[in-house]
C-alpha atoms as a printed R data frame, in Angstrom:
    type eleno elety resid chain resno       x       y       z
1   ATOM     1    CA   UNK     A     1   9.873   6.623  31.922
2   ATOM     2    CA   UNK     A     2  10.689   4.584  35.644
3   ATOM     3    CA   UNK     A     3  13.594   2.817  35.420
4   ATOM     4    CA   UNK     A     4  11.808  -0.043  36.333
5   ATOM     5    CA   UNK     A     5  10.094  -0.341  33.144
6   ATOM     6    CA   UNK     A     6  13.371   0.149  30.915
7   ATOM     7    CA   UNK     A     7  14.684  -2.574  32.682
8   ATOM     8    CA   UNK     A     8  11.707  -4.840  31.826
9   ATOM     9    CA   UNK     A     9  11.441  -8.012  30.901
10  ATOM    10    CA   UNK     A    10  10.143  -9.163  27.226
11  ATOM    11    CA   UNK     A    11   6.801  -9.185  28.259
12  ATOM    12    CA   UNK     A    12   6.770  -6.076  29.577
13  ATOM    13    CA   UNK     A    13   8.758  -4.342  26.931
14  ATOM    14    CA   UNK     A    14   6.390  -5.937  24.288
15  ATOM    15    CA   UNK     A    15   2.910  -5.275  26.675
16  ATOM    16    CA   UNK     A    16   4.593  -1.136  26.148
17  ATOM    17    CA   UNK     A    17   5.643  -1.208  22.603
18  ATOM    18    CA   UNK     A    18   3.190  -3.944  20.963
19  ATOM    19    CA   UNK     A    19   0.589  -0.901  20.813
20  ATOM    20    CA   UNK     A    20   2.572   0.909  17.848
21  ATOM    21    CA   UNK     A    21   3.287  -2.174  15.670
22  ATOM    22    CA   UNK     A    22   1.055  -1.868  13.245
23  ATOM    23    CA   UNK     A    23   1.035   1.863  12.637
24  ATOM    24    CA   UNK     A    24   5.091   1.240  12.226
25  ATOM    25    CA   UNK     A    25   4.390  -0.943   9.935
26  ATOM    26    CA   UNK     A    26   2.367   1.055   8.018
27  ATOM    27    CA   UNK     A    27   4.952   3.858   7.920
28  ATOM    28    CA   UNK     A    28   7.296   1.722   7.194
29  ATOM    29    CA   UNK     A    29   5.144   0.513   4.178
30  ATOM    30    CA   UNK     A    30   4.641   4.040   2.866
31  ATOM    31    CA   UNK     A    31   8.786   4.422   3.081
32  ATOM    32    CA   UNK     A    32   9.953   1.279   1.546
33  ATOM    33    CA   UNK     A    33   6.527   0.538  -0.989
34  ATOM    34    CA   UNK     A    34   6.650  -3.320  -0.233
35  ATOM    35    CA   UNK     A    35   3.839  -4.937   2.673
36  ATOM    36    CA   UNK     A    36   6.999  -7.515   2.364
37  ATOM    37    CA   UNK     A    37   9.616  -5.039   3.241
38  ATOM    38    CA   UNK     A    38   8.083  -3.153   5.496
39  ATOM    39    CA   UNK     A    39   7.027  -6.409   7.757
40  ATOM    40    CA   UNK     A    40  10.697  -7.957   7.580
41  ATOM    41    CA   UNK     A    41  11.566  -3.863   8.824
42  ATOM    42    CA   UNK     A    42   9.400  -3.663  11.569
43  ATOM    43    CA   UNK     A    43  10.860  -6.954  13.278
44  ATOM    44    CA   UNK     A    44  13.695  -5.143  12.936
45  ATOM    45    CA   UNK     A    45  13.140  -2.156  14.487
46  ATOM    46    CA   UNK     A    46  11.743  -4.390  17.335
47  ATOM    47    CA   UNK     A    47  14.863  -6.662  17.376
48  ATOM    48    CA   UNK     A    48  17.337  -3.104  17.555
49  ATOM    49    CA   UNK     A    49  14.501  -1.313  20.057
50  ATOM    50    CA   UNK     A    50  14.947  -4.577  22.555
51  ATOM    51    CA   UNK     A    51  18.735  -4.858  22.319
52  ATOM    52    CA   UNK     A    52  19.323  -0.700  23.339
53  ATOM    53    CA   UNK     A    53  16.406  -0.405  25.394
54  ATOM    54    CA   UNK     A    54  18.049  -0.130  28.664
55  ATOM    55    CA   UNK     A    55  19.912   2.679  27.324
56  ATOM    56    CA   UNK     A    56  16.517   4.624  26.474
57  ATOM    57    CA   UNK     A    57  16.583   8.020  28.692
58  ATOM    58    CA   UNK     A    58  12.829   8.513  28.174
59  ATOM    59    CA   UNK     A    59  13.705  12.062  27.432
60  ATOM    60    CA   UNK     A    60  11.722  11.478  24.038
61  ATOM    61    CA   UNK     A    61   8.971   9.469  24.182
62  ATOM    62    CA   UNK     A    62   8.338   5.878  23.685
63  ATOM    63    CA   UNK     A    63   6.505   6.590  20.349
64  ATOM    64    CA   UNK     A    64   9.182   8.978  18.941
65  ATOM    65    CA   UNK     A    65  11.989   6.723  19.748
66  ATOM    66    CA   UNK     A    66  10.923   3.703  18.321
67  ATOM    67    CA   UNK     A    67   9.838   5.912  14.962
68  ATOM    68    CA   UNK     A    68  13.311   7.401  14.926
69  ATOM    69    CA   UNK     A    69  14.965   3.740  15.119
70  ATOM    70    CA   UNK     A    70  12.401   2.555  11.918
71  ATOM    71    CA   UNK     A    71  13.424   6.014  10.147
72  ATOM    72    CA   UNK     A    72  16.659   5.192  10.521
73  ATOM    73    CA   UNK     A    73  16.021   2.032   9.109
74  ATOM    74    CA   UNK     A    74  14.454   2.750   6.382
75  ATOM    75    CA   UNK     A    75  16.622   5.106   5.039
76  ATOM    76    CA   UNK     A    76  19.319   2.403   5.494
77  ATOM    77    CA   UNK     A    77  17.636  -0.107   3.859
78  ATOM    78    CA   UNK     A    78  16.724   2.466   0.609
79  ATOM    79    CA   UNK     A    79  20.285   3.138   0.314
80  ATOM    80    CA   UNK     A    80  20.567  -0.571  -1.123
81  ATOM    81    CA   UNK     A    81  17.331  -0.945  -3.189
82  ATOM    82    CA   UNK     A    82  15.375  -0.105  -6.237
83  ATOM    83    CA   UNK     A    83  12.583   2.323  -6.008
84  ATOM    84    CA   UNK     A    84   9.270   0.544  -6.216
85  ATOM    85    CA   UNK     A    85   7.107   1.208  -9.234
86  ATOM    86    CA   UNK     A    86   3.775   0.798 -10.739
87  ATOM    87    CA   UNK     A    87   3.866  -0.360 -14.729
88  ATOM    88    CA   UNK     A    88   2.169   2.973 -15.279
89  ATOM    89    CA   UNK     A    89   5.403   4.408 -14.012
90  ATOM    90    CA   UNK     A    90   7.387   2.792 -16.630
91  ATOM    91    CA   UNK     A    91   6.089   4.066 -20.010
92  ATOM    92    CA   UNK     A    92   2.527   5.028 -21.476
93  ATOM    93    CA   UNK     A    93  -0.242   2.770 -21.660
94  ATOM    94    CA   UNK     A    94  -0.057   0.344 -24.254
95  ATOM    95    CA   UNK     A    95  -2.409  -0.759 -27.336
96  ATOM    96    CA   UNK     A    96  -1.413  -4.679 -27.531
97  ATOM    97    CA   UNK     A    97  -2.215  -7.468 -25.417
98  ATOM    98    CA   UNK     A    98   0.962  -8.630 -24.259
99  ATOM    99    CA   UNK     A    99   1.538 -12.689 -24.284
100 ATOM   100    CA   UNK     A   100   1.463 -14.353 -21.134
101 ATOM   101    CA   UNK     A   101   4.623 -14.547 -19.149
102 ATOM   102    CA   UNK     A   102   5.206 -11.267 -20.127
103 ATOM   103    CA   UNK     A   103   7.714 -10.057 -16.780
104 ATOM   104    CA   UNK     A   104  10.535  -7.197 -16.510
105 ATOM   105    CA   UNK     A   105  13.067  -8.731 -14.188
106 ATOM   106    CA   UNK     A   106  15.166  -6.076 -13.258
107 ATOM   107    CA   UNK     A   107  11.869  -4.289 -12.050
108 ATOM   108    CA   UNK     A   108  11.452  -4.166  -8.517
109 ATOM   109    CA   UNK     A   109   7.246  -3.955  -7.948
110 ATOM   110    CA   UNK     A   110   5.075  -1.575  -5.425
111 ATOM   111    CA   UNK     A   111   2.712  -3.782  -3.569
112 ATOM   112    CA   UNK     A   112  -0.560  -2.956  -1.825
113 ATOM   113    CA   UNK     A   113  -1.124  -2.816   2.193
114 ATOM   114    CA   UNK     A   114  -3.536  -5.027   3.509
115 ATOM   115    CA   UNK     A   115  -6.078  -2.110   6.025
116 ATOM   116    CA   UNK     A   116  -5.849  -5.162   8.699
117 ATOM   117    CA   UNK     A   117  -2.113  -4.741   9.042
118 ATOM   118    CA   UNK     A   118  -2.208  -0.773   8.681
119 ATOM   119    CA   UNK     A   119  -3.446   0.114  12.404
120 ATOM   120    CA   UNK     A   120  -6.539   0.731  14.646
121 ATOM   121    CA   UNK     A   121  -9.412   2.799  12.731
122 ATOM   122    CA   UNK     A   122  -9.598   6.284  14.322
123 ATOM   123    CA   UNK     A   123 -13.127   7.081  16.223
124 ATOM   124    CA   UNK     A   124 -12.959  10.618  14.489
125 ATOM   125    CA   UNK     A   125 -14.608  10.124  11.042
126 ATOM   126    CA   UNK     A   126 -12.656  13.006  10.076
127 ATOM   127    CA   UNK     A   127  -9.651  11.218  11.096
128 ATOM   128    CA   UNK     A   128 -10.493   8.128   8.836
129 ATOM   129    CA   UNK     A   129 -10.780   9.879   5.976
130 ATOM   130    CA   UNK     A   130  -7.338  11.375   6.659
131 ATOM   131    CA   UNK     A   131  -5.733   8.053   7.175
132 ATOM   132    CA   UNK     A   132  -7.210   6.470   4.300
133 ATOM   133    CA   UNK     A   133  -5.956   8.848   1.752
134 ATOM   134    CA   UNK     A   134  -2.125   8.823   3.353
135 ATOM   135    CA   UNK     A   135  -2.359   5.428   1.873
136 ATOM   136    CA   UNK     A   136  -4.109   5.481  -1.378
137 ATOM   137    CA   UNK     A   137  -2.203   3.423  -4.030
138 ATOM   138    CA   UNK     A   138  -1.409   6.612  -5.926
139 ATOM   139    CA   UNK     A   139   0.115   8.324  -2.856
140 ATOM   140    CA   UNK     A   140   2.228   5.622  -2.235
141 ATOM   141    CA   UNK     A   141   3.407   4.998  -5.854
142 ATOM   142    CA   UNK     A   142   4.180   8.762  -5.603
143 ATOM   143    CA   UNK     A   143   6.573   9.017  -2.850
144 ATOM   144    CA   UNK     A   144   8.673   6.376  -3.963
145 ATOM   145    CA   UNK     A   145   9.902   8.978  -6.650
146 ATOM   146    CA   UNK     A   146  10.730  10.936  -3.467
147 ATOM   147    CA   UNK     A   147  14.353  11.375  -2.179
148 ATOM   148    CA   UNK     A   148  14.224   9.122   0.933
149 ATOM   149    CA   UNK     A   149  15.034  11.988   3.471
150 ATOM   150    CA   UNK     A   150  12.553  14.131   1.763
151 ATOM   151    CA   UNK     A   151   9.960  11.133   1.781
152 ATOM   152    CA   UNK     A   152  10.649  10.830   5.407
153 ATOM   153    CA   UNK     A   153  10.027  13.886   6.206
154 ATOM   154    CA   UNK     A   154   7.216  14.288   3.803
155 ATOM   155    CA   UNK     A   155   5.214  11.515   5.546
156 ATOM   156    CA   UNK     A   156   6.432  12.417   8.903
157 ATOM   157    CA   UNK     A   157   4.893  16.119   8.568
158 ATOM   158    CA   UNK     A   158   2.458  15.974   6.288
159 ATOM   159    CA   UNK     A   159   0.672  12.447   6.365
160 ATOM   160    CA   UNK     A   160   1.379  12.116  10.153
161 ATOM   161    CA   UNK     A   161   1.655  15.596  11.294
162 ATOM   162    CA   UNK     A   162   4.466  15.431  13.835
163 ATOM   163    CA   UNK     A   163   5.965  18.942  14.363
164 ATOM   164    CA   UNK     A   164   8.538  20.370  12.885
165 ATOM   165    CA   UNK     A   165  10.715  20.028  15.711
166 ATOM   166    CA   UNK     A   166  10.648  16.312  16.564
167 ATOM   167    CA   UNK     A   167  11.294  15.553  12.722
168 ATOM   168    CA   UNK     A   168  14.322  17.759  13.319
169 ATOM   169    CA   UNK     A   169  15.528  16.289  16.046
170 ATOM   170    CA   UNK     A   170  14.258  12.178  14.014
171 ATOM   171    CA   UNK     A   171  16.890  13.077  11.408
172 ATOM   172    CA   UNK     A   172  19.688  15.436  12.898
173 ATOM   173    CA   UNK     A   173  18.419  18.236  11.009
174 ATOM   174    CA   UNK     A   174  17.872  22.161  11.827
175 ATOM   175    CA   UNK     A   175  13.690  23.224  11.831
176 ATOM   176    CA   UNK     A   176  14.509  25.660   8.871
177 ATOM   177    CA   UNK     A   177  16.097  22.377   7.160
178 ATOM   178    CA   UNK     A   178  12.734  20.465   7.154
179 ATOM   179    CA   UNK     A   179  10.656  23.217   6.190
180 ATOM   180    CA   UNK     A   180  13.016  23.151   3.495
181 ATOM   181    CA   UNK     A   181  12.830  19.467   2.382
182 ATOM   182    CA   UNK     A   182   9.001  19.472   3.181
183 ATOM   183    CA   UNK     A   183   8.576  22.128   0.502
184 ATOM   184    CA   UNK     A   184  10.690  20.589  -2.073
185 ATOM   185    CA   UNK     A   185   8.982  17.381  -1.462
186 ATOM   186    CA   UNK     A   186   5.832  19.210  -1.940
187 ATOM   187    CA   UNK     A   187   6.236  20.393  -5.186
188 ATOM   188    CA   UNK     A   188   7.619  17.283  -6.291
189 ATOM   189    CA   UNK     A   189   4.265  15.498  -5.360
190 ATOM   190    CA   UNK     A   190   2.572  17.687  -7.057
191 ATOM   191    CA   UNK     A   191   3.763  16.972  -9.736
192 ATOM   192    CA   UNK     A   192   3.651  13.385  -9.357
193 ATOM   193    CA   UNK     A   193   0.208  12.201  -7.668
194 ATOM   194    CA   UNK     A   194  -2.166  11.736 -10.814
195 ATOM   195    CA   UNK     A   195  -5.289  14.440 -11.121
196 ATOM   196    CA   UNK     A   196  -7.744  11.286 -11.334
197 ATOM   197    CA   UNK     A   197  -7.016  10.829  -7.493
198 ATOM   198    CA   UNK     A   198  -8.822  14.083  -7.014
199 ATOM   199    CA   UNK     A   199 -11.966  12.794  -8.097
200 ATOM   200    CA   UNK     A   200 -14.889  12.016  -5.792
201 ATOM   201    CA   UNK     A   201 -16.237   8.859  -4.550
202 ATOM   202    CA   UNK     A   202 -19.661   7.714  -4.805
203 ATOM   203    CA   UNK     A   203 -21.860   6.749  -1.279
204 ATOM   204    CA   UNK     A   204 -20.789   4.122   0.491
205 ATOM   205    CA   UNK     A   205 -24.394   2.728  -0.903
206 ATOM   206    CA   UNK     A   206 -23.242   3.378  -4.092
207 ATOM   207    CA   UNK     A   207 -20.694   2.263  -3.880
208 ATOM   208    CA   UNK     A   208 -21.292  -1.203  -2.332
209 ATOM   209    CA   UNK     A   209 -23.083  -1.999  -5.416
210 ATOM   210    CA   UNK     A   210 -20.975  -0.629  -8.080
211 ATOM   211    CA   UNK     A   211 -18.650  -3.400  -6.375
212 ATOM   212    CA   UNK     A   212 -21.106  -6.070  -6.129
213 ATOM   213    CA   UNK     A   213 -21.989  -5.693 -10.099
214 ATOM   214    CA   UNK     A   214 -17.940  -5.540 -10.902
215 ATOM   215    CA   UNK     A   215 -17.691  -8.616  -8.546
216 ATOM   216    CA   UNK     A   216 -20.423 -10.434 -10.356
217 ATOM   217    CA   UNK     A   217 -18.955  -9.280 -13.909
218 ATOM   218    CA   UNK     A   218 -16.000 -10.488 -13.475
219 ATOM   219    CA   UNK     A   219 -17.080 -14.322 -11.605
220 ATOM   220    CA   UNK     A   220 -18.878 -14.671 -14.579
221 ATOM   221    CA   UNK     A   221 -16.547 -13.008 -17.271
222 ATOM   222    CA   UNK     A   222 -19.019 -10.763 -18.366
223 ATOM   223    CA   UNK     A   223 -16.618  -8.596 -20.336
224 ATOM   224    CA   UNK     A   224 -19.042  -6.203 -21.791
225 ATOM   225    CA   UNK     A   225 -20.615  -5.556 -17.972
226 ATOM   226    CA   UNK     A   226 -17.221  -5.015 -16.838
227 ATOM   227    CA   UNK     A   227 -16.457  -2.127 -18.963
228 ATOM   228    CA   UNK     A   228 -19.760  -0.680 -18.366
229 ATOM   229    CA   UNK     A   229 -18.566  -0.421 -14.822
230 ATOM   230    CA   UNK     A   230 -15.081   1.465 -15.721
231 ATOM   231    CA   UNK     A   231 -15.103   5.372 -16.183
232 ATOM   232    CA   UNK     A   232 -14.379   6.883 -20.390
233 ATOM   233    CA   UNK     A   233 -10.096   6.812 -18.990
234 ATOM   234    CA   UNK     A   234  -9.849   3.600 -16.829
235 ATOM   235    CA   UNK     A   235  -6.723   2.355 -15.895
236 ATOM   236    CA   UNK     A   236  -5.732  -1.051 -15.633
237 ATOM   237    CA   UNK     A   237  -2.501  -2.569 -14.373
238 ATOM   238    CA   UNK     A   238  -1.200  -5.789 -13.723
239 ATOM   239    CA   UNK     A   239   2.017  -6.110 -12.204
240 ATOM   240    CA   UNK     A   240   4.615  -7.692 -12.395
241 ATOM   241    CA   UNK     A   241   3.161  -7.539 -16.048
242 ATOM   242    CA   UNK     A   242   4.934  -4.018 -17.365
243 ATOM   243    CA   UNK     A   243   2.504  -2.877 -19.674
244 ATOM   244    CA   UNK     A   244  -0.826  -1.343 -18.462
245 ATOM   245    CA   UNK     A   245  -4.101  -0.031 -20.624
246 ATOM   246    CA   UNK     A   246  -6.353   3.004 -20.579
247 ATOM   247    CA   UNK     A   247  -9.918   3.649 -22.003
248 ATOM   248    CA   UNK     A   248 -12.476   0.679 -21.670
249 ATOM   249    CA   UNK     A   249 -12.128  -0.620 -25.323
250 ATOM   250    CA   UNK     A   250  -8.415  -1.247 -25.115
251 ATOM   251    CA   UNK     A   251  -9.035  -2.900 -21.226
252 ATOM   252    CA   UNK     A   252 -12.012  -4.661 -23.041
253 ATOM   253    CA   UNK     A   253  -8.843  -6.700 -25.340
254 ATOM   254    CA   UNK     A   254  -7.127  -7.498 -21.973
255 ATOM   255    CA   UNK     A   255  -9.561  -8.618 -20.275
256 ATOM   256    CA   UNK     A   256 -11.089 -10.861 -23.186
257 ATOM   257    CA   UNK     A   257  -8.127 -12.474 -23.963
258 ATOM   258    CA   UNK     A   258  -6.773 -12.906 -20.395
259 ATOM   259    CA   UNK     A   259  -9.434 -13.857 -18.313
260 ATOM   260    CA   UNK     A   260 -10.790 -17.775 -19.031
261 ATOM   261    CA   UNK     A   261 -14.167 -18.189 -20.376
262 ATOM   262    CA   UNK     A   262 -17.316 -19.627 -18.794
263 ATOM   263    CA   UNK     A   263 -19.455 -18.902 -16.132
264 ATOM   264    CA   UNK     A   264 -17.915 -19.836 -12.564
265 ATOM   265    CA   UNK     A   265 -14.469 -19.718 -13.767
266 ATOM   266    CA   UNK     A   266 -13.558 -16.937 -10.617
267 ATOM   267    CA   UNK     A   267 -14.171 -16.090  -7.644
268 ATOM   268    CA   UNK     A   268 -13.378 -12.683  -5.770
269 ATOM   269    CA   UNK     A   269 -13.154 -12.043  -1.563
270 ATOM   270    CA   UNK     A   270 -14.446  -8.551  -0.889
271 ATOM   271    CA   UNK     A   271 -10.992  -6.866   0.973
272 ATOM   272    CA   UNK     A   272  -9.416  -3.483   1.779
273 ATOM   273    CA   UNK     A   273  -6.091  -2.574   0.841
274 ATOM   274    CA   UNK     A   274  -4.387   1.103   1.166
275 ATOM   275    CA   UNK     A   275  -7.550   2.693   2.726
276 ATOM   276    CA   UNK     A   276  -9.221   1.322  -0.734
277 ATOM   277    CA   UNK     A   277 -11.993  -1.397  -1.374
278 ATOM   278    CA   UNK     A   278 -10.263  -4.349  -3.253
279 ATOM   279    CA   UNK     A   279 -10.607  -7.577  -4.194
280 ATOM   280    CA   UNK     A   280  -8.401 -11.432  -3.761
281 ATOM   281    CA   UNK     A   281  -8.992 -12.699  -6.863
282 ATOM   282    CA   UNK     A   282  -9.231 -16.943  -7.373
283 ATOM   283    CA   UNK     A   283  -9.060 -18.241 -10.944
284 ATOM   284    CA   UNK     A   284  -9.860 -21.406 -12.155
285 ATOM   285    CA   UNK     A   285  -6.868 -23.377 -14.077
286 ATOM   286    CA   UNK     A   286  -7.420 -26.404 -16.758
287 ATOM   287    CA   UNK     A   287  -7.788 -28.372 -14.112
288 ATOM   288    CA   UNK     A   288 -10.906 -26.487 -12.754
289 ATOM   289    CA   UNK     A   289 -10.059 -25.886  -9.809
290 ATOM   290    CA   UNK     A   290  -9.241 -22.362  -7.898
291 ATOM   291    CA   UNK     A   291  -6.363 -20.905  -6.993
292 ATOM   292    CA   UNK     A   292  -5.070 -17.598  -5.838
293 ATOM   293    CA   UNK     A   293  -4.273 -15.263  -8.707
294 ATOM   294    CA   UNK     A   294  -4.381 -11.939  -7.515
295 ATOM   295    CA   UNK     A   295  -5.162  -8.840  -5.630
296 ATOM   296    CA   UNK     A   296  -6.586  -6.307  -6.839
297 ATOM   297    CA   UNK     A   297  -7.165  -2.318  -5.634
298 ATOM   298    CA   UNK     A   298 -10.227  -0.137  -7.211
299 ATOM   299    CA   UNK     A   299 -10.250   3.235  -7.404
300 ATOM   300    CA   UNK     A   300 -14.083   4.008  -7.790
301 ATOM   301    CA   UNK     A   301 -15.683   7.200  -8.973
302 ATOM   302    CA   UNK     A   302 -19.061   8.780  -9.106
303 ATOM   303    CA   UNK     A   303 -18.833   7.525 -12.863
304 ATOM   304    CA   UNK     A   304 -17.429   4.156 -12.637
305 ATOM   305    CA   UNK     A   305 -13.977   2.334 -11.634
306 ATOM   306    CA   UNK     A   306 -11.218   4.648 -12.769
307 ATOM   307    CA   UNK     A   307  -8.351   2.762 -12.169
308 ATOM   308    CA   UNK     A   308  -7.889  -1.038 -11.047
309 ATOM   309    CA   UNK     A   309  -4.131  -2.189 -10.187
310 ATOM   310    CA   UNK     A   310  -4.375  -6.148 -10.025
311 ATOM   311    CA   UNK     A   311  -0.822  -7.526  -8.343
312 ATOM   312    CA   UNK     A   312  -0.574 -10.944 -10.017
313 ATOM   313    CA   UNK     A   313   1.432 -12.297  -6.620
314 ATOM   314    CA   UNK     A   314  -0.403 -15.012  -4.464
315 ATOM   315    CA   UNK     A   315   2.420 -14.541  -1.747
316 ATOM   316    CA   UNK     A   316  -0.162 -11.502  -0.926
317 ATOM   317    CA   UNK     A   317  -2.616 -13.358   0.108
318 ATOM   318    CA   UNK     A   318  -1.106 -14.487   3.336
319 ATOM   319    CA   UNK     A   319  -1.254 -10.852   4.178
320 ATOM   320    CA   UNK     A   320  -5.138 -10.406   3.636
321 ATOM   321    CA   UNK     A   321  -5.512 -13.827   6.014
322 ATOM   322    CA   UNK     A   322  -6.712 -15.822   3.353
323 ATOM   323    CA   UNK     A   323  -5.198 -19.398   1.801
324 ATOM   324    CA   UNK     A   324  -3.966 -20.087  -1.503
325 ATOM   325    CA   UNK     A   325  -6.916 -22.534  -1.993
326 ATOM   326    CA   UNK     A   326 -10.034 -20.822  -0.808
327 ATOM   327    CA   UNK     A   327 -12.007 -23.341   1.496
């Protein structure tokens, strides 16, 4: 790089860097587990990547040094904090509604990534598919069980396939030392990413209107349609609510004694979130009127829904670009 442009101005440092924002911010998500975190992160990296820019050599490029400032920040910021969990990483699915209210404080929650804030769509259909499933819910969820070096370099190799060497020289480690980690990491994924994420996915036709008839289920709290929609070993969770269900009878009970009765008493905005098709979900208080209550990521199958993780935090909904109060 001229030494013109590391001496730049802020518009000219943002006009070179602005282009790698959002997929930052996506690895940054898939490190940390939080859309929250990994935003607050990313204007940090920024912030750091402005104040030492003049001393950038260019030897690297711009790309790799600004990921090497974010990995480095990430693994700081893991030192202090909780790993991020789903309520199906907690305990085993549970046979009782619990009452409303029902929270785990000292839990600290995973939360899904909005696909607006996640970067530009690859022309290569290929390529779409392969950036879609680096952030399916269950991947994610995953790696946060994941030593943070060997998550870094886990995501670095395998989900964004830098080589070997440019990881090695990321995190001051040897090539034989990543091959190393990657393998461990490996087998500890494995062991960790459920077998229902292996399933297949109907057409997008199909799709489109197993979503349409969950959408219209659920607007109208047509509980029995709903479950027809789920596959025999549905999931359902609901954080920050800790206990989640299985199987459609037991999701049946949740649903019938947590969603309000009546037709028109929802309303759900058609989103994507981690590569998945999802949902903002408005429900209607005593009051009648609606209000943001939650957003919620499908996981559909050539035989139905198989698992549905509804975060029960309207803060998200700034994310997706939509208001509290839908218009």
């Amino acid at each position: 790089m001229k030494t013109e442009e590391r001496d730049a101005g802020p518009e000219e440092f943002g006009r070179l860097t602005d282009p790698f924002r959002r997929e930052l911010m996506a690895y940054c998500y898939r490190m940390l587990g939080s859309v929250h975190d990994a935003e607050d992160l990313v204007q940090e990296v920024y912030l750091r990547a402005w104040r030492s820019y003049a001393s950038f050599d260019g030897r690297a490029s711009l790309r790799t040094w600004l990921y090497r400032i974010a990995t480095n920040a990430c693994l700081n910021a893991l030192e202090h904090s909780s790993r991020r969990v789903l309520p199906s990483g907690l305990a085993g699915p549970s046979a009782d509604v619990p009452p409303r209210g029902s929270r785990v404080p000292e839990v600290t929650w995973l939360e899904p990534l909005p696909d607006r804030l996640s970067g530009a769509a690859p022309e290569d259909p290929a390529a779409v598919v392969a950036a879609r499933a680096g952030l399916r819910l269950a991947l994610i969820a995953a790696l946060q069980y994941l030593p943070p070096r060997q998550r870094a370099v886990l995501i670095l190799r395998d989900v964004l396939a830098w080589p070997a060497a440019d990881v090695a020289g990321m995190l001051g480690m040897t090539g034989a030392g990543v091959n190393s980690t990657l393998l461990r990491a490996r087998s500890r994924l494995e062991r960790l990413v459920p077998a229902g994420e292996e399933i297949t996915e109907p057409d997008e036709p199909e799709q489109r209107e197993l979503l349409d008839r969950f959408a219209r289920a659920f607007e109208t709290v047509d509980i029995p349609a709903l479950t027809r929609l789920l596959t025999e070993q549905a999931a359902w969770e609901m954080p920050p609510v800790p206990q989640w269900f299985t199987g459609r009878e037991a999701i049946g009970r949740l649903l019938a004694a947590r969603l309000p009765s009546g037709c028109g008493r929802g309303l759900l905005v058609p989103v994507r979130a981690n590569g998945q098709p999802a949902f903002a979900a408005y429900l209607r208080g005593e009051d009648g009127a609606l209000t943001a209550h939650s957003v919620m990521v499908l996981s559909p199958a050539d035989s139905g829904i198989a698992h549905i993780a509804s975060f029960m935090d309207p803060s998200l909904f700034e994310y997706f670009d939509l208001p509290r109060v839908p218009g």
